[in-house]
Amino acid sequence: MSSARSSKKVCVVGGGMAGLAAARELRREGLDVTVLEQRGGVGGQWLYDAATDAGDPLGMAGVHSSVYASLRLNSPRESMGFSDFPYIREFCDVFGLMDAVRLNTTVTRVAMSPPRRDGSLRWAVRSRRDGEAETEEVFDAVVVATGHYSQPRLPTIDGMDRWRRKQLHSHSYRVPDSFAGEIVVIVGCSVSGAELSLELRRVAKEVHLSAKSTGKTITSAMSSILARYDNLHLRPQVEHLCEDGTVVFDDGSFVVADAVIYCTGYNYYFPFLDTDGKVTVDDNRVGPLYEHVFPPELAPSLSFVGIPAKVVLPLFIEVQARWVAQVLSGRRTLPSPEEMVRAVEEHNRGMEAAGLPKRRTHDMFLDLERCDEYGERICGFPRMEQWKKEIFLSSISYMVDDIESFRDGYHDSDLVRDALRRHGWTPVAPRPQEEDDDADK
């Protein structure tokens, strides 16, 4: 290991899945890693926090996690691990990463510092630990791994600022209790909107699910659910809100509601990052980013892990983390800044030609072959096992067919069993007592 490699100091902002994956890969390459995490534990979104953004009814600041109490994975656990380690919870301990993590430490500013004599960039990172004064350190590189499910993306609806009843983003939703007996309007009919409507219909008087385009959005499974429950109703887009609690929809219909919940997605948000305009966020396009990771003018000293959406996690962020680590260690090289800019522009033109809005720039659309090709190309990452692809895609199919109870049926037991056998594991039938124990769980 060269002294230049081992002496390179890298700051990772965020101790969630992306930050921990980055920390492990950077250490594997012999780099000196410091992870700064604002909360009292690692895990990012998966570190459940019962608190909500009480200071702001729309949840624009404060609590990081968007996880609600009843949330369950919508992908099978067999495909939801790192490539060589299945459990996210123990990942940090097993790989000895905690000694690199500073908890309760909020990053307040990341900005370019005077470069080294050889012209390489450095970064001044200011942070503040709870109860302590702000400090500043200089690093050779910064990896931004803060996720993108914490800053609510809100619609623009006439009357939102005058609404006097309860309104919140799904980011601030935790449990259904406070909506008991109420009339609730849910804005947004993607996965979170559908799931919250199904949970709330059990306690609320009425739930009105508002969708931009009811014809395109509602699946046959959702249609059957709407027909099954008398207090669950499909509505068109909200046209405006009234101070007296009336919610008016595009077709002229209306309800008098007690609460409005916005299930309208999230924005990329890096309030601490100062790049003199070299990296911007424009309608959720973070850029320019070469391969969704490196800003051409600032690479490789600044990188982002975990920007793409609609990918298999945490496997995809492990791919990006490995590439960043290999580039920073000198094991791989990047194209010239000009070539990287051209590649970004070509990607954006392709998106526009396909009629995709700017906010979808970083979507991978759950295209598993495309994700495999991405990993192979940038860092030689092995392709996802075929059986994992099959079980992942089948879970998506089951969700489309039955969003209410698709998690409760184990449709893929044979697929998993056959895959494990191919890897040398022989299943043993449980004793009768074990079967009884499992039935009670």
PDB file of N, CA, C and O in Angstrom, residues 309-349:
ATOM      1  N   ALA A 309     -32.505   6.766  -8.282  1.00  0.00           N
ATOM      2  CA  ALA A 309     -33.724   6.215  -7.696  1.00  0.00           C
ATOM      3  C   ALA A 309     -34.181   5.019  -8.523  1.00  0.00           C
ATOM      4  O   ALA A 309     -33.726   4.807  -9.649  1.00  0.00           O
ATOM      5  N   LYS A 310     -35.086   4.235  -7.925  1.00  0.00           N
ATOM      6  CA  LYS A 310     -35.647   3.054  -8.579  1.00  0.00           C
ATOM      7  C   LYS A 310     -34.549   2.082  -8.979  1.00  0.00           C
ATOM      8  O   LYS A 310     -34.413   1.684 -10.131  1.00  0.00           O
ATOM      9  N   VAL A 311     -33.759   1.725  -7.961  1.00  0.00           N
ATOM     10  CA  VAL A 311     -32.697   0.739  -8.112  1.00  0.00           C
ATOM     11  C   VAL A 311     -32.843  -0.285  -6.998  1.00  0.00           C
ATOM     12  O   VAL A 311     -33.619  -0.093  -6.062  1.00  0.00           O
ATOM     13  N   VAL A 312     -32.096  -1.376  -7.093  1.00  0.00           N
ATOM     14  CA  VAL A 312     -32.086  -2.373  -6.028  1.00  0.00           C
ATOM     15  C   VAL A 312     -31.086  -1.931  -4.967  1.00  0.00           C
ATOM     16  O   VAL A 312     -29.888  -1.806  -5.236  1.00  0.00           O
ATOM     17  N   LEU A 313     -31.595  -1.667  -3.776  1.00  0.00           N
ATOM     18  CA  LEU A 313     -30.738  -1.248  -2.667  1.00  0.00           C
ATOM     19  C   LEU A 313     -30.569  -2.392  -1.683  1.00  0.00           C
ATOM     20  O   LEU A 313     -31.472  -3.206  -1.521  1.00  0.00           O
ATOM     21  N   PRO A 314     -29.396  -2.445  -1.008  1.00  0.00           N
ATOM     22  CA  PRO A 314     -28.268  -1.517  -1.092  1.00  0.00           C
ATOM     23  C   PRO A 314     -27.219  -1.878  -2.146  1.00  0.00           C
ATOM     24  O   PRO A 314     -26.161  -1.282  -2.196  1.00  0.00           O
ATOM     25  N   LEU A 315     -27.544  -2.857  -2.992  1.00  0.00           N
ATOM     26  CA  LEU A 315     -26.552  -3.342  -3.952  1.00  0.00           C
ATOM     27  C   LEU A 315     -26.047  -2.232  -4.877  1.00  0.00           C
ATOM     28  O   LEU A 315     -24.847  -2.116  -5.125  1.00  0.00           O
ATOM     29  N   PHE A 316     -26.953  -1.392  -5.360  1.00  0.00           N
ATOM     30  CA  PHE A 316     -26.545  -0.371  -6.325  1.00  0.00           C
ATOM     31  C   PHE A 316     -25.603   0.653  -5.701  1.00  0.00           C
ATOM     32  O   PHE A 316     -24.644   1.097  -6.334  1.00  0.00           O
ATOM     33  N   ILE A 317     -25.869   1.041  -4.449  1.00  0.00           N
ATOM     34  CA  ILE A 317     -24.973   2.009  -3.819  1.00  0.00           C
ATOM     35  C   ILE A 317     -23.616   1.384  -3.500  1.00  0.00           C
ATOM     36  O   ILE A 317     -22.600   2.085  -3.455  1.00  0.00           O
ATOM     37  N   GLU A 318     -23.596   0.080  -3.318  1.00  0.00           N
ATOM     38  CA  GLU A 318     -22.314  -0.603  -3.132  1.00  0.00           C
ATOM     39  C   GLU A 318     -21.478  -0.498  -4.408  1.00  0.00           C
ATOM     40  O   GLU A 318     -20.260  -0.297  -4.346  1.00  0.00           O
ATOM     41  N   VAL A 319     -22.123  -0.604  -5.556  1.00  0.00           N
ATOM     42  CA  VAL A 319     -21.440  -0.435  -6.842  1.00  0.00           C
ATOM     43  C   VAL A 319     -20.809   0.947  -6.923  1.00  0.00           C
ATOM     44  O   VAL A 319     -19.612   1.102  -7.239  1.00  0.00           O
ATOM     45  N   GLN A 320     -21.599   1.976  -6.642  1.00  0.00           N
ATOM     46  CA  GLN A 320     -21.081   3.338  -6.727  1.00  0.00           C
ATOM     47  C   GLN A 320     -19.964   3.580  -5.716  1.00  0.00           C
ATOM     48  O   GLN A 320     -18.957   4.222  -6.035  1.00  0.00           O
ATOM     49  N   ALA A 321     -20.143   3.073  -4.504  1.00  0.00           N
ATOM     50  CA  ALA A 321     -19.133   3.259  -3.465  1.00  0.00           C
ATOM     51  C   ALA A 321     -17.810   2.610  -3.867  1.00  0.00           C
ATOM     52  O   ALA A 321     -16.727   3.178  -3.653  1.00  0.00           O
ATOM     53  N   ARG A 322     -17.888   1.435  -4.471  1.00  0.00           N
ATOM     54  CA  ARG A 322     -16.654   0.748  -4.885  1.00  0.00           C
ATOM     55  C   ARG A 322     -15.936   1.537  -5.976  1.00  0.00           C
ATOM     56  O   ARG A 322     -14.717   1.660  -5.976  1.00  0.00           O
ATOM     57  N   TRP A 323     -16.710   2.087  -6.902  1.00  0.00           N
ATOM     58  CA  TRP A 323     -16.111   2.883  -7.976  1.00  0.00           C
ATOM     59  C   TRP A 323     -15.428   4.129  -7.419  1.00  0.00           C
ATOM     60  O   TRP A 323     -14.276   4.428  -7.768  1.00  0.00           O
ATOM     61  N   VAL A 324     -16.091   4.837  -6.529  1.00  0.00           N
ATOM     62  CA  VAL A 324     -15.498   6.036  -5.918  1.00  0.00           C
ATOM     63  C   VAL A 324     -14.195   5.685  -5.214  1.00  0.00           C
ATOM     64  O   VAL A 324     -13.174   6.372  -5.367  1.00  0.00           O
ATOM     65  N   ALA A 325     -14.206   4.608  -4.444  1.00  0.00           N
ATOM     66  CA  ALA A 325     -13.013   4.208  -3.698  1.00  0.00           C
ATOM     67  C   ALA A 325     -11.871   3.856  -4.642  1.00  0.00           C
ATOM     68  O   ALA A 325     -10.713   4.225  -4.406  1.00  0.00           O
ATOM     69  N   GLN A 326     -12.164   3.143  -5.722  1.00  0.00           N
ATOM     70  CA  GLN A 326     -11.121   2.759  -6.664  1.00  0.00           C
ATOM     71  C   GLN A 326     -10.538   3.968  -7.397  1.00  0.00           C
ATOM     72  O   GLN A 326      -9.344   4.026  -7.673  1.00  0.00           O
ATOM     73  N   VAL A 327     -11.386   4.944  -7.708  1.00  0.00           N
ATOM     74  CA  VAL A 327     -10.885   6.152  -8.362  1.00  0.00           C
ATOM     75  C   VAL A 327     -10.017   6.958  -7.405  1.00  0.00           C
ATOM     76  O   VAL A 327      -8.927   7.436  -7.766  1.00  0.00           O
ATOM     77  N   LEU A 328     -10.468   7.123  -6.157  1.00  0.00           N
ATOM     78  CA  LEU A 328      -9.693   7.910  -5.189  1.00  0.00           C
ATOM     79  C   LEU A 328      -8.365   7.244  -4.836  1.00  0.00           C
ATOM     80  O   LEU A 328      -7.384   7.929  -4.530  1.00  0.00           O
ATOM     81  N   SER A 329      -8.326   5.929  -4.895  1.00  0.00           N
ATOM     82  CA  SER A 329      -7.065   5.235  -4.586  1.00  0.00           C
ATOM     83  C   SER A 329      -6.117   5.216  -5.772  1.00  0.00           C
ATOM     84  O   SER A 329      -4.951   4.836  -5.629  1.00  0.00           O
ATOM     85  N   GLY A 330      -6.609   5.587  -6.941  1.00  0.00           N
ATOM     86  CA  GLY A 330      -5.769   5.573  -8.142  1.00  0.00           C
ATOM     87  C   GLY A 330      -5.843   4.295  -8.932  1.00  0.00           C
ATOM     88  O   GLY A 330      -5.183   4.137  -9.955  1.00  0.00           O
ATOM     89  N   ARG A 331      -6.680   3.363  -8.474  1.00  0.00           N
ATOM     90  CA  ARG A 331      -6.782   2.090  -9.190  1.00  0.00           C
ATOM     91  C   ARG A 331      -7.554   2.220 -10.498  1.00  0.00           C
ATOM     92  O   ARG A 331      -7.352   1.444 -11.427  1.00  0.00           O
ATOM     93  N   ARG A 332      -8.447   3.183 -10.566  1.00  0.00           N
ATOM     94  CA  ARG A 332      -9.169   3.477 -11.804  1.00  0.00           C
ATOM     95  C   ARG A 332      -9.056   4.964 -12.104  1.00  0.00           C
ATOM     96  O   ARG A 332      -8.889   5.774 -11.185  1.00  0.00           O
ATOM     97  N   THR A 333      -9.177   5.296 -13.353  1.00  0.00           N
ATOM     98  CA  THR A 333      -9.103   6.698 -13.761  1.00  0.00           C
ATOM     99  C   THR A 333     -10.414   7.108 -14.412  1.00  0.00           C
ATOM    100  O   THR A 333     -11.151   6.267 -14.948  1.00  0.00           O
ATOM    101  N   LEU A 334     -10.668   8.401 -14.380  1.00  0.00           N
ATOM    102  CA  LEU A 334     -11.858   8.959 -15.003  1.00  0.00           C
ATOM    103  C   LEU A 334     -11.502   9.560 -16.366  1.00  0.00           C
ATOM    104  O   LEU A 334     -10.349   9.922 -16.602  1.00  0.00           O
ATOM    105  N   PRO A 335     -12.484   9.712 -17.235  1.00  0.00           N
ATOM    106  CA  PRO A 335     -12.236  10.446 -18.490  1.00  0.00           C
ATOM    107  C   PRO A 335     -11.898  11.901 -18.177  1.00  0.00           C
ATOM    108  O   PRO A 335     -12.025  12.355 -17.033  1.00  0.00           O
ATOM    109  N   SER A 336     -11.507  12.654 -19.169  1.00  0.00           N
ATOM    110  CA  SER A 336     -11.228  14.073 -18.981  1.00  0.00           C
ATOM    111  C   SER A 336     -12.519  14.798 -18.601  1.00  0.00           C
ATOM    112  O   SER A 336     -13.622  14.309 -18.898  1.00  0.00           O
ATOM    113  N   PRO A 337     -12.417  15.964 -17.949  1.00  0.00           N
ATOM    114  CA  PRO A 337     -13.626  16.725 -17.626  1.00  0.00           C
ATOM    115  C   PRO A 337     -14.503  16.992 -18.847  1.00  0.00           C
ATOM    116  O   PRO A 337     -15.727  16.927 -18.764  1.00  0.00           O
ATOM    117  N   GLU A 338     -13.879  17.271 -19.982  1.00  0.00           N
ATOM    118  CA  GLU A 338     -14.645  17.548 -21.196  1.00  0.00           C
ATOM    119  C   GLU A 338     -15.436  16.319 -21.651  1.00  0.00           C
ATOM    120  O   GLU A 338     -16.607  16.436 -22.047  1.00  0.00           O
ATOM    121  N   GLU A 339     -14.802  15.154 -21.580  1.00  0.00           N
ATOM    122  CA  GLU A 339     -15.504  13.926 -21.963  1.00  0.00           C
ATOM    123  C   GLU A 339     -16.656  13.631 -21.012  1.00  0.00           C
ATOM    124  O   GLU A 339     -17.730  13.181 -21.437  1.00  0.00           O
ATOM    125  N   MET A 340     -16.440  13.884 -19.720  1.00  0.00           N
ATOM    126  CA  MET A 340     -17.505  13.638 -18.746  1.00  0.00           C
ATOM    127  C   MET A 340     -18.685  14.570 -18.985  1.00  0.00           C
ATOM    128  O   MET A 340     -19.849  14.157 -18.916  1.00  0.00           O
ATOM    129  N   VAL A 341     -18.408  15.837 -19.281  1.00  0.00           N
ATOM    130  CA  VAL A 341     -19.484  16.791 -19.573  1.00  0.00           C
ATOM    131  C   VAL A 341     -20.273  16.336 -20.793  1.00  0.00           C
ATOM    132  O   VAL A 341     -21.517  16.376 -20.805  1.00  0.00           O
ATOM    133  N   ARG A 342     -19.565  15.886 -21.826  1.00  0.00           N
ATOM    134  CA  ARG A 342     -20.259  15.422 -23.030  1.00  0.00           C
ATOM    135  C   ARG A 342     -21.159  14.223 -22.732  1.00  0.00           C
ATOM    136  O   ARG A 342     -22.272  14.120 -23.264  1.00  0.00           O
ATOM    137  N   ALA A 343     -20.669  13.325 -21.879  1.00  0.00           N
ATOM    138  CA  ALA A 343     -21.469  12.149 -21.519  1.00  0.00           C
ATOM    139  C   ALA A 343     -22.734  12.558 -20.764  1.00  0.00           C
ATOM    140  O   ALA A 343     -23.817  12.000 -20.991  1.00  0.00           O
ATOM    141  N   VAL A 344     -22.603  13.533 -19.862  1.00  0.00           N
ATOM    142  CA  VAL A 344     -23.772  14.022 -19.116  1.00  0.00           C
ATOM    143  C   VAL A 344     -24.772  14.653 -20.069  1.00  0.00           C
ATOM    144  O   VAL A 344     -25.987  14.396 -19.991  1.00  0.00           O
ATOM    145  N   GLU A 345     -24.285  15.473 -20.979  1.00  0.00           N
ATOM    146  CA  GLU A 345     -25.178  16.143 -21.929  1.00  0.00           C
ATOM    147  C   GLU A 345     -25.877  15.131 -22.836  1.00  0.00           C
ATOM    148  O   GLU A 345     -27.070  15.284 -23.148  1.00  0.00           O
ATOM    149  N   GLU A 346     -25.159  14.092 -23.231  1.00  0.00           N
ATOM    150  CA  GLU A 346     -25.764  13.062 -24.067  1.00  0.00           C
ATOM    151  C   GLU A 346     -26.873  12.331 -23.310  1.00  0.00           C
ATOM    152  O   GLU A 346     -27.945  12.049 -23.860  1.00  0.00           O
ATOM    153  N   HIS A 347     -26.620  12.025 -22.030  1.00  0.00           N
ATOM    154  CA  HIS A 347     -27.635  11.368 -21.206  1.00  0.00           C
ATOM    155  C   HIS A 347     -28.879  12.243 -21.097  1.00  0.00           C
ATOM    156  O   HIS A 347     -30.007  11.760 -21.264  1.00  0.00           O
ATOM    157  N   ASN A 348     -28.684  13.530 -20.838  1.00  0.00           N
ATOM    158  CA  ASN A 348     -29.820  14.434 -20.672  1.00  0.00           C
ATOM    159  C   ASN A 348     -30.610  14.588 -21.970  1.00  0.00           C
ATOM    160  O   ASN A 348     -31.843  14.637 -21.960  1.00  0.00           O
ATOM    161  N   ARG A 349     -29.894  14.633 -23.092  1.00  0.00           N
ATOM    162  CA  ARG A 349     -30.597  14.716 -24.385  1.00  0.00           C
ATOM    163  C   ARG A 349     -31.421  13.458 -24.635  1.00  0.00           C
ATOM    164  O   ARG A 349     -32.546  13.523 -25.170  1.00  0.00           O
TER     165      ARG A 349
END
